[in-house]
Amino acid sequence: MIAGEGTAAVRTARRVRFDDARIEMSHGAGGKASRRLVEGLIAPAFANPILAALSDAATFSLGDRRVATTADGYVVRPLRFPGGSIGELAVNGTLNDLAVSGARPRALMATFVLEAGLAADMLRAEVAAMAGAAERACVAIVGGDTKVVEHGFCDGMYVTTFGLGEVEGDTTLDPRSVRPGDRVLLSGPIGDHGITILLARGELEIESSLRSDTRPVWPFVEALLRACGDGVRWMRDPTRGGVATALNELVRENELAVVLDEASIPLRSQVRGACELLGLDPLHIANEGQFLALLAPERADAALALVRSMPGGEEAALIGEVRDEPARTVLCVTPYGGTRTIDMLVGDPLPRIC
Amino acid sequence: MIAGEGTAAVRTARRVRFDDARIEMSHGAGGKASRRLVEGLIAPAFANPILAALSDAATFSLGDRRVATTADGYVVRPLRFPGGSIGELAVNGTLNDLAVSGARPRALMATFVLEAGLAADMLRAEVAAMAGAAERACVAIVGGDTKVVEHGFCDGMYVTTFGLGEVEGDTTLDPRSVRPGDRVLLSGPIGDHGITILLARGELEIESSLRSDTRPVWPFVEALLRACGDGVRWMRDPTRGGVATALNELVRENELAVVLDEASIPLRSQVRGACELLGLDPLHIANEGQFLALLAPERADAALALVRSMPGGEEAALIGEVRDEPARTVLCVTPYGGTRTIDMLVGDPLPRIC
């Protein structure tokens, strides 16, 4: 056994029962059903002091270093979409899980499940996309594995990536370090990835210039940690389940409240329009290149200025703050002065977006 | 970038072209076609000094430690079979890739792709199997990820596991350290896993008590490394592609020859019978709980006695030796005194055995 940090996952896992008879799409959507599956079925079986099933990465000591490890499976459909593809997503997504744990990436591994009949050029393109994304992040893909299944299974390819990173200095990003008065920084417009995937499937007849936001967030994280130190309390990349789910997970851990100012949340008109058409809340839509940072109040303005000064960070905003009640709740103040409760994602309105 | 060891994979990768238009089952079988795919398409794109696509694990330095990482996807069909299941296989297989790299396991991660409609009890059983296998190996499963795909894809579940280990002391297990005269130790009977899977599918109407050999090999590896030090030159667990493919990979790296004594190779009559019926060579059949160790000649008898003294090692044997020619060749001397060349696995006679 290795010296562990963070027992929150195990503590939480004891509370939940999973009584469903069958696996459904919603169990993979990243929202409430996913959490029930993980907390009620998987985490109790694997329970150990460093289990990080409910965190983006597991961190532990190895010799004189603190390392973070993370693993993610990718089953996005279609394989290629405006702004990215499964390979780029698989590299950036895993790098981002390390990044929001305060870890500089050191090595990646990748496994492929390929469908018999897949065009070799399709695989070649995804391997190239992965290599490019890894190179841009200055990290090596050091190994992996390839399996092939019969035609008709796995629609093209599934990719799983594993990342190993080194936690910078004495960084700790713990939900329990968040305090009332802390501010919520969001790095840019939400929902671009999820809505891009939806439109790429042709399920809505909308012409759009929207592109996935897939990108590595480490450059922002590194700059924030250097400038603000432990003024950065906690970070998360709001992927499946969106900003709403990420913040609900936070308040479940620390028993606090987050109050968002809806008018301040960056959102493109195309995403707003598609969400209105479909009855979706943009706060539930997946992002693949944004991050949330919970900041000590005295550091918030400087942090915002810093992120905005970096390429791709121009639309960052402070979108809310932490309060001590109502505990375990995320609220949103609308532009008309009303207040609504923001729950975790329920069901799976946009299956297989990553 | 991290300080790397082993550039063999990159060096080899430059030799091969992959011109196939489509992915076929044989590209996942672990034999010649798999190697062409990895060497000709994947490795060149990811090329870097520590790429270990052709090794069982990547090893590199991290602070004051040497670590090994490995990743494997599992798509075995059926999910449960005599002697094991996909979950147990996924844990033992990844632990064994670390073990034959001389690495004590420190952490595992697991990702699942689940099919909508899968019985929750099936998942529960596999999660329990994984937890049990990890606990027996004294290693924690520290995190993972779960995705769900529509009914009809991924026939039940695919599991990917990642392992992180610490290389013991100053162990180096390099194919290029093997010398003419070195002996080949095999830990036990071959082919049990592959033939068990075949029979479990009901493709042959044979009643059999055969069971998969899935198990962790680290206890043997640890004992051998302690007793024989650098008298252990190289190790490999002969999974997909079997003993024949593992030894062919060795002689490709070190430009030597291996000569096997067929009569000395442990083999159960049931495996022999099934192979005769199907026209398969047991040397090509997958194992999930055996290992090959290349040993300095003066250490070989003591190593054999040690492995045989351990539970589950009783049937270990010295099955051949290394010669300096014919280079890049594996030969087998038959009980009748003839000699045949043993090639890598070609095609995919037993698809999806792991």
XYZ file of C-alpha atoms in Angstrom:
708
model
C 0.000 0.000 0.000
C 1.068 3.533 -0.661
C 0.722 6.581 1.512
C -2.579 8.116 0.576
C -4.252 11.460 0.550
C -7.946 12.183 0.322
C -10.375 9.751 1.864
C -13.427 11.691 0.787
C -14.367 9.221 -1.895
C -14.440 6.285 0.455
C -16.278 8.225 3.142
C -18.939 9.306 0.673
C -19.213 5.894 -0.929
C -20.635 4.380 2.236
C -23.780 6.445 1.965
C -25.126 5.196 -1.341
C -26.940 2.060 -2.513
C -27.090 0.930 -6.112
C -30.218 -1.179 -6.636
C -30.713 -0.849 -10.392
C -30.982 -4.199 -12.155
C -29.373 -3.092 -15.414
C -26.870 -0.580 -16.703
C -28.450 2.298 -18.620
C -27.042 5.121 -20.730
C -27.529 7.566 -17.846
C -24.998 5.583 -15.778
C -22.354 6.866 -18.158
C -23.533 10.459 -18.406
C -21.469 11.831 -15.543
C -24.449 13.009 -13.511
C -26.486 11.581 -10.644
C -26.839 8.068 -12.062
C -23.096 7.842 -12.736
C -22.352 8.839 -9.187
C -24.762 6.269 -7.815
C -23.047 3.579 -9.887
C -19.586 4.629 -8.743
C -20.483 5.310 -5.105
C -22.887 2.418 -4.709
C -21.287 -0.383 -6.710
C -17.697 0.278 -7.763
C -16.102 2.337 -4.986
C -17.233 0.117 -2.083
C -15.610 -2.926 -3.711
C -12.345 -1.118 -4.390
C -12.406 0.816 -1.110
C -8.926 1.809 0.052
C -7.397 4.921 1.552
C -6.381 6.460 -1.742
C -9.340 5.574 -3.879
C -10.037 8.589 -6.009
C -12.974 7.339 -8.034
C -14.829 10.552 -7.244
C -11.902 12.839 -7.892
C -10.310 13.626 -11.230
C -7.008 12.009 -10.289
C -5.513 9.955 -7.471
C -2.560 11.542 -5.718
C -0.022 9.726 -3.571
C 3.640 9.762 -2.584
C 6.257 7.828 -4.505
C 9.742 8.168 -3.081
C 10.538 11.873 -2.857
C 7.746 12.913 -5.223
C 3.997 13.332 -5.115
C 2.396 11.841 -8.173
C -1.086 11.996 -9.654
C -2.584 9.300 -11.864
C -5.779 9.379 -13.873
C -7.543 7.145 -16.390
C -10.340 7.926 -18.838
C -12.208 5.979 -21.476
C -13.423 7.732 -24.628
C -16.393 6.512 -26.684
C -17.384 9.771 -28.412
C -19.570 9.530 -31.490
C -18.813 10.695 -34.199
C -15.069 10.056 -33.988
C -14.282 13.380 -35.666
C -16.139 16.650 -35.089
C -15.528 20.365 -35.618
C -12.577 21.400 -33.489
C -11.304 17.952 -32.602
C -11.566 14.168 -32.612
C -11.521 11.224 -30.246
C -7.716 11.079 -30.212
C -7.216 14.735 -29.350
C -9.979 14.509 -26.743
C -8.402 11.423 -25.171
C -5.071 13.183 -24.701
C -6.386 16.595 -23.633
C -9.023 15.122 -21.323
C -6.555 13.042 -19.378
C -4.003 15.863 -19.258
C -6.717 18.151 -17.901
C -7.634 15.724 -15.131
C -3.995 15.854 -14.062
C -3.851 19.634 -14.462
C -6.802 20.388 -12.179
C -5.118 18.180 -9.586
C -2.133 20.520 -9.764
C 0.009 17.964 -11.580
C 2.406 18.592 -14.431
C 2.043 15.719 -16.919
C 4.997 13.313 -17.097
C 3.779 10.335 -19.154
C 0.735 9.119 -21.058
C -0.316 5.647 -22.132
C -3.091 4.784 -24.583
C -5.100 1.652 -25.302
C -7.300 1.115 -28.340
C -10.264 -1.156 -28.930
C -10.644 -1.193 -32.722
C -13.517 -2.517 -34.812
C -12.611 -4.975 -37.568
C -13.181 -3.123 -40.840
C -12.090 0.283 -39.527
C -10.215 2.193 -42.221
C -6.533 2.211 -41.349
C -6.420 5.874 -42.348
C -8.967 6.666 -39.661
C -6.725 5.073 -37.050
C -3.693 6.793 -38.587
C -5.427 10.172 -38.274
C -6.332 9.577 -34.624
C -2.856 8.375 -33.731
C -1.496 11.530 -35.366
C -4.017 13.664 -33.459
C -2.914 12.061 -30.202
C 0.758 12.512 -31.006
C 0.166 16.173 -31.858
C -1.818 16.862 -28.682
C 0.852 15.128 -26.575
C 3.662 17.025 -28.260
C 1.936 20.368 -27.728
C 1.743 19.493 -24.034
C 5.416 18.389 -23.983
C 4.511 14.917 -22.749
C 5.426 11.509 -24.201
C 3.061 8.627 -24.966
C 5.217 5.857 -23.522
C 3.190 2.748 -24.237
C -0.186 1.141 -24.682
C -2.139 -1.753 -26.091
C -4.347 -2.593 -29.050
C -7.277 -4.997 -29.227
C -9.591 -5.697 -32.168
C -13.248 -6.758 -31.924
C -15.545 -8.039 -34.651
C -17.278 -5.701 -37.092
C -20.453 -4.376 -35.477
C -18.937 -3.916 -32.037
C -17.389 -0.713 -30.645
C -18.421 1.471 -33.667
C -14.976 2.364 -34.956
C -12.761 2.746 -31.951
C -12.719 3.338 -28.249
C -9.639 4.917 -26.736
C -8.537 4.831 -23.117
C -5.773 7.062 -21.854
C -3.827 6.957 -18.626
C -1.841 9.893 -17.321
C 0.912 10.141 -14.758
C 1.856 13.557 -13.428
C 3.951 15.149 -10.728
C 2.171 17.423 -8.284
C 3.892 20.813 -8.294
C 5.566 21.857 -5.057
C 3.294 21.570 -2.028
C 0.069 22.169 -3.943
C -3.057 20.743 -2.357
C -6.362 21.294 -4.085
C -8.900 19.962 -1.639
C -12.638 20.705 -1.706
C -12.490 20.979 2.083
C -10.105 23.930 1.864
C -12.829 26.046 0.242
C -14.220 28.803 2.550
C -17.327 30.983 2.474
C -16.508 34.117 0.499
C -14.290 32.267 -1.996
C -14.927 33.228 -5.607
C -15.662 30.960 -8.569
C -13.573 31.562 -11.689
C -14.641 30.001 -15.005
C -12.071 30.004 -17.817
C -14.391 30.625 -20.782
C -17.715 29.970 -22.524
C -19.559 26.795 -21.537
C -21.207 24.055 -23.545
C -19.242 24.379 -26.794
C -18.113 20.765 -26.765
C -21.413 19.092 -25.960
C -23.433 21.138 -28.425
C -20.795 20.694 -31.150
C -21.096 16.898 -30.792
C -24.878 17.115 -30.891
C -24.799 19.189 -34.069
C -22.130 16.949 -35.649
C -24.582 14.042 -35.384
C -27.059 15.966 -37.492
C -29.762 15.546 -34.872
C -30.630 19.216 -35.188
C -30.755 20.835 -38.591
C -28.695 23.804 -37.568
C -25.792 25.264 -39.502
C -23.216 26.426 -37.033
C -19.633 27.553 -36.790
C -19.429 26.133 -33.280
C -16.338 24.063 -32.455
C -15.371 21.817 -29.591
C -13.298 23.634 -26.977
C -10.932 20.657 -26.516
C -7.527 21.951 -25.367
C -5.074 21.473 -22.522
C -5.688 23.728 -19.512
C -2.314 23.134 -17.814
C -0.777 26.440 -18.992
C -3.548 28.324 -17.155
C -3.313 26.101 -14.089
C 0.450 26.467 -13.884
C 0.229 30.260 -14.147
C -2.516 30.426 -11.488
C -0.666 28.191 -9.043
C 2.494 30.265 -9.450
C 0.710 33.578 -9.022
C -1.797 32.679 -6.328
C -0.274 29.740 -4.412
C -2.742 28.381 -1.882
C -5.139 31.161 -2.854
C -6.223 28.561 -5.414
C -8.359 26.285 -3.234
C -9.709 23.739 -5.690
C -10.041 23.205 -9.437
C -12.073 20.998 -11.718
C -12.588 20.660 -15.455
C -16.357 20.572 -15.955
C -16.684 17.752 -18.530
C -19.612 15.299 -18.459
C -22.416 16.826 -16.419
C -21.052 20.344 -16.950
C -20.438 23.178 -14.511
C -23.576 22.276 -12.564
C -22.386 18.773 -11.759
C -18.823 19.833 -10.922
C -20.039 22.454 -8.434
C -22.607 20.099 -6.935
C -19.816 17.592 -6.349
C -17.864 20.333 -4.605
C -20.665 21.341 -2.232
C -21.415 17.714 -1.430
C -17.842 17.337 -0.212
C -17.525 20.527 1.796
C -21.127 21.060 2.996
C -21.161 24.648 1.700
C -23.205 26.507 -0.935
C -22.248 28.107 -4.235
C -24.282 31.013 -5.594
C -23.814 31.730 -9.306
C -24.622 34.975 -11.085
C -26.185 33.750 -14.333
C -25.540 37.001 -16.210
C -21.796 36.622 -15.666
C -21.498 33.102 -17.104
C -19.827 33.227 -20.543
C -22.029 31.502 -23.120
C -22.112 31.682 -26.900
C -25.426 32.547 -28.535
C -25.324 29.322 -30.557
C -25.068 27.225 -27.407
C -27.800 29.270 -25.747
C -30.019 28.804 -28.796
C -29.505 25.042 -29.073
C -30.136 24.612 -25.350
C -33.370 26.607 -25.510
C -34.529 24.513 -28.457
C -33.809 21.256 -26.600
C -34.850 22.325 -23.120
C -31.329 21.827 -21.781
C -29.482 23.912 -19.207
C -26.068 25.046 -20.534
C -24.728 24.463 -17.014
C -25.242 20.719 -17.639
C -23.441 20.617 -21.002
C -19.957 19.125 -21.255
C -16.825 21.184 -21.783
C -13.441 19.799 -22.780
C -11.185 22.830 -22.494
C -12.509 24.869 -19.577
C -11.796 24.813 -15.873
C -13.333 26.082 -12.676
C -11.060 27.535 -9.992
C -12.214 28.309 -6.464
C -10.190 31.291 -5.265
C -9.552 33.080 -2.007
C -11.452 36.402 -2.321
C -8.330 38.562 -2.056
C -6.764 36.708 -4.995
C -9.783 36.553 -7.285
C -9.338 39.774 -9.263
C -5.640 39.168 -9.887
C -6.354 35.589 -10.939
C -9.022 36.741 -13.372
C -6.702 39.359 -14.868
C -3.990 36.728 -15.248
C -6.202 34.195 -17.049
C -7.655 36.911 -19.279
C -4.163 38.011 -20.248
C -3.356 34.560 -21.661
C -4.290 33.417 -25.183
C -7.632 31.603 -24.999
C -8.445 33.032 -21.582
C -9.934 36.329 -22.775
C -13.506 35.340 -21.912
C -12.797 34.097 -18.381
C -15.142 35.403 -15.708
C -15.872 35.347 -11.988
C -19.274 33.690 -11.994
C -20.187 33.270 -8.362
C -19.131 32.823 -4.767
C -19.206 30.385 -1.903
C -21.593 30.849 1.036
C -22.099 28.783 4.135
C -25.724 28.033 3.387
C -27.956 26.519 2.136
C -25.492 23.648 2.662
C -24.840 21.190 -0.180
C -26.624 23.458 -2.662
C -25.797 25.307 -5.872
C -28.017 28.314 -6.572
C -28.174 30.585 -9.594
C -29.398 34.184 -9.512
C -31.089 34.944 -12.831
C -30.800 38.245 -14.697
C -34.343 39.029 -13.527
C -33.388 38.712 -9.875
C -34.949 35.293 -9.295
C -33.044 32.361 -7.824
C -33.112 28.768 -9.016
C -31.494 25.637 -7.628
C -28.972 24.004 -9.939
C -28.934 20.239 -9.541
C -26.492 17.687 -10.885
C -27.244 16.333 -14.327
C -30.069 13.787 -14.274
C -30.524 11.337 -17.144
C -28.423 11.475 -20.292
C -29.655 14.117 -22.713
C -26.429 14.020 -24.758
C -25.052 10.481 -24.746
C -21.460 9.676 -25.656
C -20.045 13.180 -25.846
C -16.594 12.040 -24.734
C 10.327 14.801 -21.014
C 11.516 12.159 -18.630
C 14.804 10.323 -18.572
C 14.262 7.202 -20.613
C 15.562 3.711 -20.879
C 15.258 1.364 -23.810
C 15.185 2.750 -27.306
C 14.695 -0.637 -28.907
C 11.067 -0.006 -29.730
C 11.772 3.162 -31.640
C 14.749 1.679 -33.401
C 12.727 -1.313 -34.532
C 9.723 0.761 -35.473
C 11.621 2.433 -38.283
C 11.885 -0.811 -40.203
C 8.235 -1.575 -40.788
C 5.526 -0.274 -43.116
C 1.828 -0.715 -42.520
C -0.024 -0.620 -45.843
C -3.240 -2.470 -44.988
C -6.364 -0.503 -45.857
C -8.501 -1.803 -43.010
C -8.148 -3.146 -39.496
C -8.713 -6.905 -39.246
C -9.060 -9.301 -36.332
C -5.471 -10.481 -36.805
C -4.237 -6.965 -35.960
C -5.393 -7.633 -32.415
C -4.102 -11.186 -32.076
C -0.699 -10.325 -30.686
C 1.259 -11.915 -33.539
C 2.828 -10.690 -36.749
C -0.066 -8.502 -37.870
C -0.279 -6.834 -34.447
C 3.396 -6.047 -34.578
C 3.094 -4.565 -38.047
C 0.267 -2.338 -36.829
C 2.197 -1.194 -33.784
C 5.589 -0.856 -35.467
C 4.313 0.524 -38.750
C 1.465 2.823 -37.724
C 1.309 3.562 -34.003
C 4.916 3.626 -32.756
C 6.287 5.935 -35.469
C 3.678 8.571 -34.611
C 4.353 8.390 -30.877
C 8.120 7.958 -31.292
C 10.058 9.158 -28.243
C 13.024 7.884 -26.265
C 10.976 5.912 -23.783
C 8.310 4.506 -25.995
C 7.693 0.985 -24.868
C 5.004 -0.064 -27.300
C 6.920 -3.258 -27.995
C 7.754 -3.997 -24.391
C 5.384 -5.088 -21.641
C 5.906 -1.904 -19.633
C 7.633 1.455 -19.970
C 10.288 2.159 -17.357
C 11.679 5.570 -16.466
C 13.024 7.590 -13.567
C 10.813 9.687 -11.352
C 12.665 11.531 -8.619
C 14.684 8.966 -6.668
C 12.707 5.988 -7.986
C 12.487 3.969 -11.157
C 8.904 3.341 -12.128
C 7.236 1.078 -14.652
C 3.852 1.769 -16.225
C 1.712 -0.501 -18.367
C -1.736 -0.405 -19.970
C -3.905 -3.209 -21.312
C -7.370 -3.437 -22.799
C -9.481 -6.549 -22.212
C -12.240 -7.670 -24.600
C -12.371 -11.390 -23.743
C -15.475 -13.313 -24.767
C -17.210 -14.864 -22.826
C -16.832 -12.554 -19.833
C -16.660 -15.477 -17.401
C -14.910 -18.774 -18.053
C -13.555 -21.708 -16.022
C -10.822 -20.422 -13.748
C -11.488 -16.719 -14.133
C -13.279 -13.772 -15.702
C -12.563 -10.508 -17.495
C -12.080 -8.620 -14.226
C -9.578 -11.054 -12.747
C -7.755 -11.210 -16.087
C -7.594 -7.419 -16.305
C -5.927 -7.131 -12.906
C -3.586 -10.130 -13.185
C -2.581 -9.326 -16.760
C -1.523 -5.790 -15.964
C 0.230 -6.853 -12.757
C 2.116 -9.485 -14.752
C 3.307 -6.944 -17.307
C 4.770 -4.979 -14.414
C 6.189 -8.132 -12.802
C 8.152 -9.284 -15.859
C 9.613 -5.774 -16.005
C 10.942 -6.367 -12.491
C 8.444 -3.954 -10.955
C 6.548 -4.386 -7.712
C 3.002 -3.095 -8.262
C 2.106 0.151 -6.467
C -1.210 1.253 -7.945
C -3.841 0.162 -10.446
C -6.529 2.106 -12.283
C -9.447 0.642 -14.219
C -11.780 1.992 -16.868
C -14.983 0.329 -18.017
C -16.941 0.585 -21.244
C -20.333 -0.910 -20.372
C -23.165 -1.919 -22.681
C -26.577 -0.485 -21.892
C -28.685 -3.409 -20.692
C -25.824 -5.204 -18.931
C -27.071 -6.858 -15.747
C -25.791 -4.866 -12.783
C -24.959 -8.146 -11.051
C -22.577 -9.001 -13.870
C -20.729 -5.740 -13.297
C -20.872 -6.287 -9.536
C -19.275 -9.715 -9.963
C -16.459 -8.350 -12.125
C -15.772 -5.455 -9.805
C -15.567 -7.973 -6.945
C -13.245 -10.177 -9.015
C -10.988 -7.195 -9.665
C -10.999 -6.162 -6.015
C -10.132 -9.711 -4.962
C -7.299 -10.040 -7.463
C -5.900 -6.654 -6.433
C -6.129 -7.490 -2.744
C -4.340 -10.813 -3.224
C -1.538 -8.862 -4.910
C -1.510 -6.249 -2.082
C -2.157 -3.400 -4.533
C -4.881 -0.739 -4.465
C -7.185 0.219 -7.329
C -6.920 3.974 -6.885
C -9.252 5.299 -9.548
C -10.838 4.902 -12.933
C -13.643 5.845 -15.243
C -16.924 4.439 -16.521
C -18.574 4.978 -19.893
C -21.782 3.434 -21.241
C -22.536 2.685 -24.904
C -25.820 1.693 -26.494
C -27.142 -1.860 -26.390
C -25.558 -3.859 -29.198
C -22.092 -2.376 -28.806
C -19.200 -3.722 -26.747
C -20.978 -7.038 -25.902
C -21.230 -6.598 -22.152
C -18.122 -4.797 -21.065
C -14.595 -3.940 -22.009
C -12.123 -3.262 -19.229
C -8.842 -1.387 -19.458
C -6.339 -1.466 -16.628
C -3.278 0.649 -15.984
C -0.543 -0.342 -13.631
C 2.173 1.666 -11.940
C 5.040 -0.185 -10.306
C 8.419 0.464 -8.765
C 11.356 -1.342 -10.300
C 13.152 -3.300 -7.584
C 16.693 -2.189 -6.784
C 18.913 -1.928 -9.842
C 17.093 -4.585 -11.832
C 17.398 -4.317 -15.596
C 15.707 -6.909 -17.738
C 16.914 -6.126 -21.238
C 16.707 -8.487 -24.224
C 20.171 -7.302 -25.198
C 21.668 -8.656 -21.974
C 20.860 -12.220 -23.090
C 23.965 -14.256 -24.058
C 24.518 -17.495 -25.983
C 24.330 -20.377 -23.518
C 21.589 -18.735 -21.432
C 18.770 -21.114 -20.496
C 15.034 -20.671 -20.996
C 12.846 -21.309 -17.952
C 9.086 -21.729 -18.396
C 6.969 -21.550 -15.245
C 4.339 -24.177 -16.095
C 2.077 -25.812 -18.679
C 1.243 -23.749 -21.749
C -2.014 -23.006 -23.535
C -4.445 -23.528 -20.667
C -5.940 -20.053 -20.969
C -6.440 -19.936 -24.732
C -7.925 -23.421 -24.982
C -10.175 -22.806 -21.953
C -11.649 -19.744 -23.686
C -12.150 -21.694 -26.899
C -13.972 -24.489 -25.070
C -16.020 -22.010 -23.030
C -17.464 -20.676 -26.291
C -18.755 -24.146 -27.110
C -17.021 -24.096 -30.467
C -15.715 -27.600 -29.841
C -17.980 -30.185 -28.269
C -15.432 -31.272 -25.721
C -16.070 -31.785 -22.037
C -13.021 -30.680 -20.148
C -11.818 -29.865 -16.678
C -9.361 -27.347 -18.130
C -9.188 -23.957 -16.413
C -7.578 -20.650 -17.289
C -4.185 -20.229 -15.661
C -4.834 -16.548 -14.799
C -2.792 -15.633 -11.714
C -0.192 -13.055 -10.650
C 3.407 -14.104 -11.338
C 5.059 -11.463 -9.130
C 5.770 -13.857 -6.220
C 7.870 -16.003 -8.569
C 9.556 -12.988 -10.132
C 10.403 -11.479 -6.769
C 11.911 -14.749 -5.519
C 13.943 -15.190 -8.726
C 15.299 -11.646 -8.683
C 16.320 -11.998 -5.037
C 17.984 -15.365 -5.549
C 19.614 -14.834 -8.933
C 20.133 -11.057 -9.267
C 21.375 -10.207 -12.730
C 21.515 -13.914 -13.528
C 17.922 -13.229 -14.587
C 18.500 -11.586 -17.967
C 15.001 -11.020 -19.275
C 11.426 -12.077 -18.560
C 8.145 -12.062 -20.412
C 4.635 -13.344 -19.781
C 3.673 -15.207 -22.964
C 0.080 -14.006 -23.418
C -1.383 -13.325 -26.911
C 0.746 -15.126 -29.463
C 2.079 -17.533 -26.834
C 5.608 -18.683 -26.059
C 6.493 -18.716 -29.770
C 5.727 -15.010 -30.224
C 7.422 -13.935 -26.993
C 10.647 -15.742 -27.918
C 10.542 -14.472 -31.503
C 10.261 -10.940 -30.130
C 13.316 -11.636 -27.985
C 15.491 -12.904 -30.849
C 14.429 -10.001 -33.062
C 15.787 -7.625 -30.444
C 19.058 -9.361 -29.663
C 19.875 -11.011 -33.025
C 20.390 -14.403 -31.363
C 18.681 -17.810 -31.647
C 16.657 -19.849 -29.170
C 16.529 -23.637 -29.488
C 13.680 -25.328 -27.627
C 13.501 -28.977 -26.614
C 9.896 -29.877 -27.377
C 9.836 -32.885 -25.044
C 10.631 -30.643 -22.081
C 7.785 -28.170 -22.621
C 5.056 -28.717 -20.012
C 1.697 -29.251 -21.733
C -1.539 -30.808 -20.526
C -3.009 -33.634 -22.604
C -6.254 -31.693 -23.010
C -4.427 -28.731 -24.549
C -2.382 -31.040 -26.754
C -5.571 -32.807 -27.910
C -7.475 -29.600 -28.687
C -4.491 -28.207 -30.608
C -4.142 -31.386 -32.660
C -7.838 -31.278 -33.494
C -7.610 -27.645 -34.599
C -4.213 -27.726 -36.259
C -2.799 -25.218 -33.783
C 0.654 -25.141 -32.238
C 0.449 -24.960 -28.425
C 3.431 -22.612 -28.580
C 1.095 -20.041 -30.170
C -1.658 -20.336 -27.560
C -2.114 -17.594 -24.948
C -1.215 -18.013 -21.297
C -2.288 -15.682 -18.491
C -0.335 -16.986 -15.531
C 2.993 -18.216 -16.887
C 6.298 -16.517 -17.474
C 9.495 -17.100 -19.387
C 12.807 -16.261 -17.737
C 16.104 -16.175 -19.600
C 18.795 -17.219 -17.125
C 22.567 -17.222 -16.978
C 23.570 -20.903 -17.350
C 25.210 -21.123 -13.922
C 21.976 -19.932 -12.280
C 19.510 -22.032 -14.234
C 19.327 -25.147 -12.068
C 18.998 -23.185 -8.847
C 16.313 -20.979 -10.426
C 14.364 -24.019 -11.568
C 14.575 -25.598 -8.119
C 13.382 -22.343 -6.554
C 10.350 -21.957 -8.840
C 9.457 -25.643 -8.428
C 9.566 -25.253 -4.653
C 6.846 -22.585 -4.743
C 3.105 -23.351 -4.837
C 1.975 -23.337 -8.455
C 5.530 -23.659 -9.764
C 5.822 -27.453 -9.511
C 5.639 -27.978 -13.262
C 8.268 -25.385 -14.225
C 10.904 -26.587 -16.664
C 14.037 -25.550 -18.512
C 12.825 -25.784 -22.091
C 15.699 -24.550 -24.218
C 18.778 -22.445 -24.584
C 20.166 -19.463 -26.427
C 22.629 -19.885 -29.308
C 24.328 -17.314 -31.468
C 22.847 -18.649 -34.692
C 20.773 -18.891 -36.790
C 20.213 -15.238 -35.826
C 16.664 -13.984 -35.201
C 15.313 -17.542 -35.185
C 13.459 -19.796 -32.758
C 13.946 -23.519 -33.420
C 12.337 -26.518 -31.767
C 13.909 -29.984 -31.591
C 11.127 -32.566 -31.735
C 11.070 -35.780 -29.693
C 11.975 -37.625 -32.899
C 15.161 -35.606 -33.348
C 13.887 -33.354 -36.133
C 14.077 -29.561 -35.977
C 11.365 -27.104 -36.940
C 11.345 -23.329 -37.084
C 8.885 -21.668 -34.717
C 7.501 -18.455 -36.154
C 5.450 -15.725 -34.497
C 1.700 -16.192 -34.533
C 0.210 -15.415 -37.957
C -3.507 -14.666 -38.305
C -5.932 -14.924 -35.410
C -6.975 -18.525 -34.771
C -8.402 -17.687 -31.332
C -9.843 -14.175 -31.387
C -10.548 -12.214 -28.222
C -8.930 -14.481 -25.684
C -8.013 -11.553 -23.414
